Every structure is written in C-alpha cells, then in structure tokens.
Amino acid sequence: MAKRSSLSIRIVEGKNLPAKDITGSSDPYCIVKVDNEPIIRTATVWKTLCPFWGEEYQVHLPPTFHAVAFYVMDEDALSRDDVIGKVCLTRDTLAAHPKGFSGWAHLTEVDPDEEVQGEIHLRLEVVPGPRARRLRCSVLEARDLAPKDRNGASDPFVRVRYNGRTQETSIVKKSCYPRWNETFEFELEEGATEALCVEAWDWDLVSRNDFLGKVIFNVQRLWATQQEEGWFRLQPDQSKSRRGEGSLGSLQLEVRLRDETVLPSGCYQPLVRLLCCEVKLGTQGPGQLIPLIEETTSTECRQDVATNLLKLFLGQGLAKDFLDLLFQLELGRTSEANTLFRSNSLASKSMESFLKVAGMRYLHGVLGPIIDRVFEEKKYVELDPSKVEVKDVGCSGLHRPQTEAEVLEQSAQTLRTHLGALLSALSRSVRSCPAVVRATFRQLFRRVRERFPSAQHENVPFIAVTSFLCLRFFSPAIMAPKLFHLRERHADARTSRTLLLLAKAVQNVGNMDTPASRAKEAWMEPLQPTVRQGVAQLKDFITKLVDIEEKEELDLQRALSLQAPPVKEGPLFIHRTKGKGHLMSSFKKLHFSLTTEALSFAKTPSSKKSALVKLANIRAAEKVEEKSFGSSHVMQVIYEDDAGTPQTVYLQCKCVNELNQWLSALRKVSISNPGLLGSYHPGVFRGDKWSCCHQKDKSDLGCDKTRSRVTLQEWNDPLDHDLEAQLIYRHLLGVEAALREKHRELSAGTGAGSVRTGPGAAPEDPLAQLLQVLQDLQEAHSSSPAGSRPSGLSRPLALQT
C-alpha cells in the first residue's frame, strides 16, 4: 500500500505583463518550482506582453511537498534574466479543492526575503539552571539553503533571539549545507510568552547580509514537552508590504493535485477481471459496462477516464479489443458517414490516448525530419493573398520588391516540397508502425467497411483511419511540435504559419480531398495537384497498413519484445576523473542511451554502445549544486560497480528540462532497486573534503535527502497497473449514484434482484457485480492506515479574475 501524489499542470497564457526590454516588450517564459526546486521551464515566447504557452505537464512527487510556484521570467541574451512575478499555490490550498484551480491569477512581486528554502536541524531543551530553568538551543546543521552569492553558494550563520538577547553561530564559508554543532542557553522565566526565533543569514563582507529563513517556536509548548528535536522548514519573512495586485500582469493556470492511496494488487483484481471480461465479450456481453461508463462520464473528465481505461487494457493485452468495442458502439449509433468519430466520444478520446502511448516513437520517426527542416529553413510562406507581405529580394545594390505572385508561387512550392516529403516518409513507414497500432487500424477499417458497404461510401473506411492518424495525431503535432516533444522551443510567428499551412494540407489529404474541404479555403488551390497525388499515396499506405494478419502481428510484437527499446537517449557531457579519482574540469560529449537494462554510451548515435552503469546497480540519481562545475544542469548517478564499490558519474545536460527528463527516466527505471540511498552529497569530493558540507570523510552518508519520487510523466513511462485501476475505481465511485440508479431501472425492467448485501448469494448481472466491487474497494480503503473515501466531487476553485 502506498500513498502517491501527482500534480497536473497546464500553463495556458499570460496577459498585461510589464515591459522589461528597451523595445517596450518582453520575452517571457515560466519556471515551475516545487519547494524551490526547478522542475519545468516553458518555451520562451518572443516580443510580447500577452504570451500563449498552452503547455501541459504531469509531475509525480512525494505527498510531503509544501508548495508549487510559477515564476514568469523575461529572457535576456546578454544579462541575467529578469523576474517579472510569481504565483504560489500551497499544498493545503490544492488539497482542499480536488478539482483544482482554473483561471487567472495575479502575479505578485518576488521579494528576496521571501525566496527562502531548505531546513535547519535543531535540538531544543528545557534544562535546570543555578537560579532558574534555562532554554538550551543546539544549532546542529542545515541543508539546501538558498545560494545567495555569485559563486553559487552562501556563507551562512544562525542568529538565535529570545527575550531581548541575541546569540550567533560561527560563519561557514561557501556552503548551502553547513554544520555548526553549537549550543546556546537563555534564562527562562515562568509564564514567559515571548517566542524563540532562529534565523539563518548569509554573511556578506561589503553589502548587507541576506536573509535565508527563520523558524519560530512557542516556548510555552517547550515547557510542556521539555525537549524537541528535528528538521524544521525555514519560513520566509512576510512582514513587508506587497506591490499592488495586478500591476505585474496575470497568469492563466490549471493546476490539480491528486492524492491516491494505492492498495495491494490483489484488491483491484475483481475490478480488473470484471472490466476485462466485458471487453472480451464485446457488444454481445450481458452487462454492457463500457457503454454505461461512457454514459455516466461527464465531458470534462472523459479524456482522463479514456486514458486510464486505455492504459489498464494495454497492460492486460486488451487495448485492441477495448478500442474495437468502442468502434462498434460508435458505429451502432452513427447514421451519417460524414459524422463518424467527429465528436469527443469515449472512442475518440481513447484512440487519441492510444496513439500517444503506443505510437509516439513512430510519429517522431516520420515527422521529426520534416519538422526539423521547416525550423531550419525559416522561409516566409503564405498562400492567403490577404495576408501576403511584399519583401525586397535580390543581391546587394539590386533590390527590387517581390511581387505578390512571386511570394505565392514560392510559398506553394515550399509547401509542396514539405507535403511531398511527409507523404513519402509516411508511405515508407508501414513496417516501422507498431504492430498493435496496425492491428487496431485493421479492426477500425473492417468495422467501418461492414457498417457502410455501399460504393458511395468507398472512402469512408480510409477517412475513419485518417480521422485519427492525420486529423487527431499528425496535424496537431505539426501545428504544435513542442507539445509532442518534437522541438524544445515553440516556433516563431513565421515558422508557425508554415506549420499551420502544412497541417491544413495534411488535413485536406486526410479528408480525401472532398469538395467540402476544398471549399473552405479556396486559396489552398495551388496545392491541389500535390493533395490529389497525396490522396492516392495515403490510400495505398492505409491499404498496406491494415493488411496485417494475426500471425504477423504476433511475430512483430515478439520481435519487438526481444529488443530493449531506449527509455531515454541523447547527447550528454560526461565529466572525467584523473588519477586517484580526482575530478577534472574538462568533460566530453557522448551519446547516451538508457534502457531497462543499463545506461550506455557511444561516440555517436550509430556507434557501438558500451555499458556504463547496470540498471540494477543504480542507488540514486540526483542534481549537483551549481558551484561544483559552474553549471546548474549537472546530475550525478550513484551506483555500485561489479565489486560492490560505490561510484559516481557526473553528467551535464544542456537545459533544466533535459536535466529533469533524464533524472525522471533514471529514477523510474531504478525505483524498485534494493539499497536505494536516502541521502547523498549534492557537491563533489574535491581535494580532501566535500564541496557541499565541507566534511572530510569521503564515505559520509550525505548532507541532503534524495528525491527519488520526484518525476515527470512521459508518454513512454512504464505502465502502472495498480495506479490505473485505482484511478478508474475513484472515477466509478464518483458516479456510483448514477450507476445505482441505472441498476434500479434495469432491475425494474427485468424483475432482477438488487445488489447482494451479505456474503451469501452472488450477483448475476455485471452491473450488480461492479457495484459490489466498488463497495468492497471502499471498505478496503476505509480499513487502510491512510483510508478515507477518495474525494473528487467538489467544485473547481476559480482563481481571481
């Protein structure tokens, strides 16, 4: 049994931001921090005060986190980026509103005295004294303090204040993980109400000291307990007045915290078996549970339910059967061929999730090179005469205005080239398409052809396939490549227009060049020859794609299972050691690949790989503090070699997103390893001591806690069967009343009995079984240590408008 927390984050847009550049504009981006730890950086939107990001993230983290903060920054090429403002949401606030925040939030000013982080280890005692009892405060150590100096560290000391007296510890130079082990005593007066204040400060020689945080203790409580020891979270100084709300602009967010207590696998088996049985029976099943789930699922949560069901059945090897059942249900209620799969039904949402989970690597292989070429060329492309911008062309001294006709012709030629390359890549990709995706499209093609067999509907089966492959998968990826991990940054305005026009052309091909699609935008006519040719190519591709039999499907799946597909791969810089483990400042660029077996490297992506770390030997994957290598994007992988000796390899990434993606991947594949570390050194052992805490024992356990449970959700994450079953249970519990009402209606119509109330008779119909399973799971949750009825029925909390 485990309690798991996750944050669903959507950073939508900003408005009315202040201008930070001399041009009267800004180049805004967002940094998301959980307890002051940067985990996400959005793309920069250039030269705007009203940026749109539309980026979504899912973050898994320990239930003990305190707050998530969104910092809006202005990127500067030549100086340090400017802070515009922030929005901070505490864990308690999010937990009180299970459907989350949705709306606009005013940015608040970032005060350095409020930007504190870390914890301090204290021991407080009430001890006898010569005249009266005394309060003894032992300042032991601190960890993860905010780096306030340019060298990426601080020079911390602690100031202890009580009853008008102040005492200070010594200063620890260049450390965010200081150890003091110093003790102070104060005389206690019976009935005194003054609080004990412990403040951490960064010492500066020439400027004023920087505030690092404080902890305040109730002395009356100490009288009662006599002793208290532990790690205490440093709190900000909130005594200053804030800048007026709204003067820094606003940020539109959607943030939801989800806490789940996941029971042992056996508890979910009745629910999983019941749903799998319904899918195996298909539309001939007696209970029709899947249609009932769709009927009782609201539009706002249909995507989540579809994704959870899809992942559950994917883990059971029944994804194709589940989708086939949804296809049949949708075809059964569709009378007009031109409306097929056009709504946001459970079938459409489930198929979208299926393609992202099972087909994302395939999409990258087909679209990646074309998208890269569009970004690299940065050509001006426009087909709409009302939007054409006439430019100067020619060589030096011979400039002449480019005519509108020339712009249109060059644009059409560029788009024809990109569209032709994309269709050619697609035509060649039949064998590289995952077998389960091909088999699912085969079922879809056959079901639609059976439902619309006439000659006038000859293209309908092809359009059914392209409605998902082109309209709901390829086209969105072309228009927003960053959201599909095809690019690290959003496209600029010129590239975005090229991608939009290319996506429109792909949609026209996917619609089989129908008169309706041509009539919408007549200025797309110059692409018609390529579109018509593309329709023929696409139909030939789909014919080959769905031509897969059961034996070939099994053979392809078996061949794929024998390979160890990379969980994560890409270029990294490895820091080398010299002599007896002494670190050098130099590093070497290599291509790394992480599989479910090992972390390997090679000189190039196509070179022979050498295993660096066996997966089973990983003990921790953590960040390295900035001062160690002069970069904030370095991680360390702590592992044991074949002789059982602890080793550490330092790897440098190019940005904070890449760093967190690699850390997430390493943590997820090693989460079940025995001997995972609970603490580590965020610095390096250089010379005769650790750079972080200055301890001279190289085998010291560590001065900071590991963060193995902080991960980013990715499309290729391993399936978590128990979590998906828990999420489905939680949804069904939310619609339990509607299911019971449906059961009463069905029972009244058939004369069947109600759900069993005792251990005797077993229910006969699947809906009664489902209601009983929900009741059993609810009892299991109630009897668990963290047991409580999962919430999720509250109204969403709207942020300030």
Short mmCIF file of N, CA, C and O in Angstrom, two decimals, residues 678-743:
data_model
loop_
_atom_site.label_atom_id
_atom_site.label_comp_id
_atom_site.label_asym_id
_atom_site.label_seq_id
_atom_site.Cartn_x
_atom_site.Cartn_y
_atom_site.Cartn_z
N GLY A 678 18.96 7.09 0.86
CA GLY A 678 18.05 8.09 1.41
C GLY A 678 18.69 9.46 1.50
O GLY A 678 18.00 10.46 1.66
N SER A 679 20.03 9.51 1.41
CA SER A 679 20.74 10.79 1.44
C SER A 679 21.93 10.73 0.50
O SER A 679 22.39 9.65 0.12
N TYR A 680 22.44 11.90 0.15
CA TYR A 680 23.54 11.99 -0.81
C TYR A 680 24.24 13.33 -0.63
O TYR A 680 23.77 14.21 0.10
N HIS A 681 25.37 13.49 -1.32
CA HIS A 681 26.08 14.77 -1.33
C HIS A 681 25.78 15.51 -2.64
O HIS A 681 26.12 15.00 -3.72
N PRO A 682 25.17 16.68 -2.59
CA PRO A 682 24.91 17.44 -3.82
C PRO A 682 26.16 18.10 -4.39
O PRO A 682 26.11 18.66 -5.47
N GLY A 683 27.26 18.05 -3.66
CA GLY A 683 28.52 18.59 -4.15
C GLY A 683 29.43 17.48 -4.67
O GLY A 683 28.98 16.37 -4.94
N VAL A 684 30.71 17.78 -4.78
CA VAL A 684 31.70 16.80 -5.22
C VAL A 684 32.81 16.73 -4.18
O VAL A 684 33.05 17.67 -3.42
N PHE A 685 33.50 15.59 -4.16
CA PHE A 685 34.63 15.43 -3.25
C PHE A 685 35.87 15.91 -3.98
O PHE A 685 36.40 15.24 -4.86
N ARG A 686 36.29 17.11 -3.64
CA ARG A 686 37.42 17.73 -4.33
C ARG A 686 38.52 18.02 -3.30
O ARG A 686 38.26 18.67 -2.28
N GLY A 687 39.73 17.55 -3.58
CA GLY A 687 40.82 17.72 -2.63
C GLY A 687 40.64 16.76 -1.46
O GLY A 687 40.72 15.54 -1.63
N ASP A 688 40.35 17.30 -0.29
CA ASP A 688 40.20 16.45 0.89
C ASP A 688 38.85 16.61 1.57
O ASP A 688 38.68 16.22 2.72
N LYS A 689 37.86 17.20 0.87
CA LYS A 689 36.56 17.39 1.52
C LYS A 689 35.45 17.52 0.48
O LYS A 689 35.70 17.77 -0.71
N TRP A 690 34.22 17.35 0.96
CA TRP A 690 33.05 17.55 0.11
C TRP A 690 32.81 19.05 -0.05
O TRP A 690 32.85 19.80 0.92
N SER A 691 32.52 19.46 -1.29
CA SER A 691 32.32 20.89 -1.56
C SER A 691 31.02 21.42 -0.98
O SER A 691 30.86 22.62 -0.78
N CYS A 692 30.07 20.52 -0.67
CA CYS A 692 28.76 20.96 -0.19
C CYS A 692 28.76 21.23 1.31
O CYS A 692 28.32 22.29 1.77
N CYS A 693 29.22 20.26 2.10
CA CYS A 693 29.14 20.38 3.56
C CYS A 693 30.51 20.46 4.23
O CYS A 693 30.59 20.55 5.46
N HIS A 694 31.59 20.39 3.44
CA HIS A 694 32.97 20.51 3.92
C HIS A 694 33.40 19.35 4.81
O HIS A 694 34.41 19.45 5.51
N GLN A 695 32.65 18.25 4.80
CA GLN A 695 33.06 17.09 5.58
C GLN A 695 34.22 16.38 4.88
O GLN A 695 34.27 16.30 3.65
N LYS A 696 35.15 15.86 5.69
CA LYS A 696 36.38 15.28 5.13
C LYS A 696 36.33 13.77 4.96
O LYS A 696 37.25 13.17 4.43
N ASP A 697 35.24 13.17 5.41
CA ASP A 697 35.07 11.73 5.25
C ASP A 697 34.36 11.46 3.92
O ASP A 697 33.19 11.79 3.76
N LYS A 698 35.09 10.86 2.98
CA LYS A 698 34.50 10.64 1.65
C LYS A 698 33.32 9.67 1.71
O LYS A 698 32.42 9.73 0.87
N SER A 699 33.31 8.78 2.70
CA SER A 699 32.22 7.80 2.81
C SER A 699 31.06 8.31 3.65
O SER A 699 30.16 7.54 3.99
N ASP A 700 31.09 9.61 3.99
CA ASP A 700 30.00 10.21 4.76
C ASP A 700 28.67 9.98 4.06
O ASP A 700 28.57 10.05 2.83
N LEU A 701 27.61 9.71 4.84
CA LEU A 701 26.33 9.29 4.26
C LEU A 701 25.70 10.33 3.33
O LEU A 701 24.96 9.99 2.43
N GLY A 702 25.95 11.58 3.57
CA GLY A 702 25.33 12.61 2.73
C GLY A 702 24.69 13.69 3.56
O GLY A 702 24.25 13.45 4.70
N CYS A 703 24.61 14.89 2.99
CA CYS A 703 24.08 16.03 3.74
C CYS A 703 22.72 16.49 3.22
O CYS A 703 22.17 17.47 3.72
N ASP A 704 22.17 15.82 2.21
CA ASP A 704 20.84 16.19 1.71
C ASP A 704 20.07 14.92 1.43
O ASP A 704 20.65 13.85 1.16
N LYS A 705 18.75 15.01 1.46
CA LYS A 705 17.91 13.85 1.21
C LYS A 705 17.71 13.65 -0.29
O LYS A 705 17.65 14.62 -1.06
N THR A 706 17.60 12.42 -0.71
CA THR A 706 17.38 12.11 -2.12
C THR A 706 15.92 12.40 -2.49
O THR A 706 15.05 12.45 -1.62
N ARG A 707 15.68 12.55 -3.78
CA ARG A 707 14.34 12.90 -4.28
C ARG A 707 13.91 11.89 -5.35
O ARG A 707 13.51 12.24 -6.45
N SER A 708 13.98 10.61 -4.99
CA SER A 708 13.72 9.55 -5.96
C SER A 708 12.28 9.51 -6.43
O SER A 708 11.97 8.95 -7.48
N ARG A 709 11.36 10.14 -5.69
CA ARG A 709 9.94 10.08 -6.06
C ARG A 709 9.48 11.30 -6.83
O ARG A 709 8.29 11.41 -7.16
N VAL A 710 10.39 12.22 -7.13
CA VAL A 710 10.03 13.40 -7.93
C VAL A 710 10.35 13.08 -9.40
O VAL A 710 11.50 12.99 -9.79
N THR A 711 9.31 12.89 -10.20
CA THR A 711 9.49 12.53 -11.60
C THR A 711 8.46 13.24 -12.47
O THR A 711 7.38 13.60 -12.00
N LEU A 712 8.79 13.39 -13.75
CA LEU A 712 7.88 13.94 -14.75
C LEU A 712 7.26 12.79 -15.53
O LEU A 712 7.97 11.85 -15.93
N GLN A 713 5.97 12.85 -15.76
CA GLN A 713 5.32 11.80 -16.54
C GLN A 713 5.61 11.99 -18.01
O GLN A 713 5.51 13.09 -18.55
N GLU A 714 5.99 10.91 -18.69
CA GLU A 714 6.29 10.94 -20.12
C GLU A 714 5.41 9.92 -20.84
O GLU A 714 4.86 9.00 -20.22
N TRP A 715 5.30 10.09 -22.16
CA TRP A 715 4.44 9.20 -22.94
C TRP A 715 4.94 7.76 -22.94
O TRP A 715 4.17 6.82 -23.12
N ASN A 716 6.25 7.53 -22.73
CA ASN A 716 6.79 6.17 -22.77
C ASN A 716 7.04 5.60 -21.38
O ASN A 716 7.84 4.68 -21.21
N ASP A 717 6.38 6.15 -20.35
CA ASP A 717 6.54 5.63 -18.99
C ASP A 717 6.06 4.19 -18.91
O ASP A 717 5.11 3.79 -19.59
N PRO A 718 6.69 3.39 -18.05
CA PRO A 718 6.17 2.03 -17.81
C PRO A 718 4.75 2.11 -17.24
O PRO A 718 4.42 3.03 -16.49
N LEU A 719 3.92 1.14 -17.62
CA LEU A 719 2.54 1.13 -17.15
C LEU A 719 2.49 0.78 -15.67
O LEU A 719 3.19 -0.12 -15.20
N ASP A 720 1.67 1.49 -14.93
CA ASP A 720 1.46 1.24 -13.51
C ASP A 720 0.04 0.70 -13.35
O ASP A 720 -0.93 1.45 -13.22
N HIS A 721 -0.10 -0.64 -13.35
CA HIS A 721 -1.42 -1.26 -13.39
C HIS A 721 -2.26 -0.91 -12.16
O HIS A 721 -3.45 -0.63 -12.28
N ASP A 722 -1.64 -0.93 -10.99
CA ASP A 722 -2.41 -0.67 -9.77
C ASP A 722 -2.90 0.77 -9.72
O ASP A 722 -4.03 1.04 -9.30
N LEU A 723 -2.05 1.70 -10.14
CA LEU A 723 -2.47 3.10 -10.13
C LEU A 723 -3.62 3.34 -11.09
O LEU A 723 -4.58 4.05 -10.78
N GLU A 724 -3.54 2.76 -12.29
CA GLU A 724 -4.64 2.94 -13.27
C GLU A 724 -5.94 2.35 -12.73
O GLU A 724 -7.00 2.94 -12.89
N ALA A 725 -5.85 1.18 -12.08
CA ALA A 725 -7.05 0.57 -11.50
C ALA A 725 -7.62 1.46 -10.39
O ALA A 725 -8.85 1.61 -10.28
N GLN A 726 -6.75 2.06 -9.59
CA GLN A 726 -7.20 2.96 -8.53
C GLN A 726 -7.90 4.19 -9.10
O GLN A 726 -8.93 4.64 -8.59
N LEU A 727 -7.34 4.74 -10.17
CA LEU A 727 -7.94 5.93 -10.79
C LEU A 727 -9.31 5.61 -11.39
O LEU A 727 -10.24 6.41 -11.33
N ILE A 728 -9.44 4.42 -11.98
CA ILE A 728 -10.74 4.01 -12.53
C ILE A 728 -11.75 3.81 -11.39
O ILE A 728 -12.91 4.23 -11.48
N TYR A 729 -11.29 3.17 -10.32
CA TYR A 729 -12.17 2.99 -9.15
C TYR A 729 -12.63 4.35 -8.62
O TYR A 729 -13.82 4.53 -8.30
N ARG A 730 -11.70 5.29 -8.52
CA ARG A 730 -12.07 6.60 -7.98
C ARG A 730 -13.12 7.28 -8.85
O ARG A 730 -14.05 7.92 -8.35
N HIS A 731 -12.98 7.16 -10.18
CA HIS A 731 -13.98 7.75 -11.07
C HIS A 731 -15.33 7.06 -10.90
O HIS A 731 -16.37 7.72 -10.80
N LEU A 732 -15.31 5.73 -10.87
CA LEU A 732 -16.57 4.99 -10.75
C LEU A 732 -17.25 5.29 -9.42
O LEU A 732 -18.49 5.35 -9.34
N LEU A 733 -16.47 5.49 -8.37
CA LEU A 733 -17.05 5.85 -7.09
C LEU A 733 -17.74 7.20 -7.16
O LEU A 733 -18.78 7.43 -6.52
N GLY A 734 -17.19 8.11 -7.98
CA GLY A 734 -17.80 9.42 -8.14
C GLY A 734 -19.13 9.38 -8.87
O GLY A 734 -19.97 10.28 -8.69
N VAL A 735 -19.35 8.35 -9.71
CA VAL A 735 -20.62 8.23 -10.44
C VAL A 735 -21.43 7.05 -9.92
O VAL A 735 -22.32 6.54 -10.60
N GLU A 736 -21.12 6.61 -8.70
CA GLU A 736 -21.79 5.44 -8.13
C GLU A 736 -23.30 5.64 -8.05
O GLU A 736 -24.08 4.71 -8.35
N ALA A 737 -23.72 6.84 -7.69
CA ALA A 737 -25.17 7.09 -7.57
C ALA A 737 -25.86 6.90 -8.91
O ALA A 737 -26.94 6.30 -8.99
N ALA A 738 -25.25 7.39 -9.99
CA ALA A 738 -25.84 7.23 -11.32
C ALA A 738 -25.87 5.75 -11.73
O ALA A 738 -26.83 5.28 -12.36
N LEU A 739 -24.81 5.00 -11.36
CA LEU A 739 -24.79 3.57 -11.68
C LEU A 739 -25.87 2.82 -10.92
O LEU A 739 -26.52 1.91 -11.47
N ARG A 740 -26.09 3.19 -9.66
CA ARG A 740 -27.13 2.51 -8.87
C ARG A 740 -28.52 2.83 -9.43
O ARG A 740 -29.40 1.96 -9.46
N GLU A 741 -28.71 4.06 -9.85
CA GLU A 741 -30.00 4.43 -10.44
C GLU A 741 -30.24 3.64 -11.73
O GLU A 741 -31.36 3.16 -11.98
N LYS A 742 -29.17 3.48 -12.52
CA LYS A 742 -29.29 2.70 -13.76
C LYS A 742 -29.60 1.24 -13.43
O LYS A 742 -30.41 0.60 -14.12
N HIS A 743 -28.98 0.73 -12.37
CA HIS A 743 -29.24 -0.66 -11.99
C HIS A 743 -30.68 -0.85 -11.54
O HIS A 743 -31.32 -1.87 -11.85
#
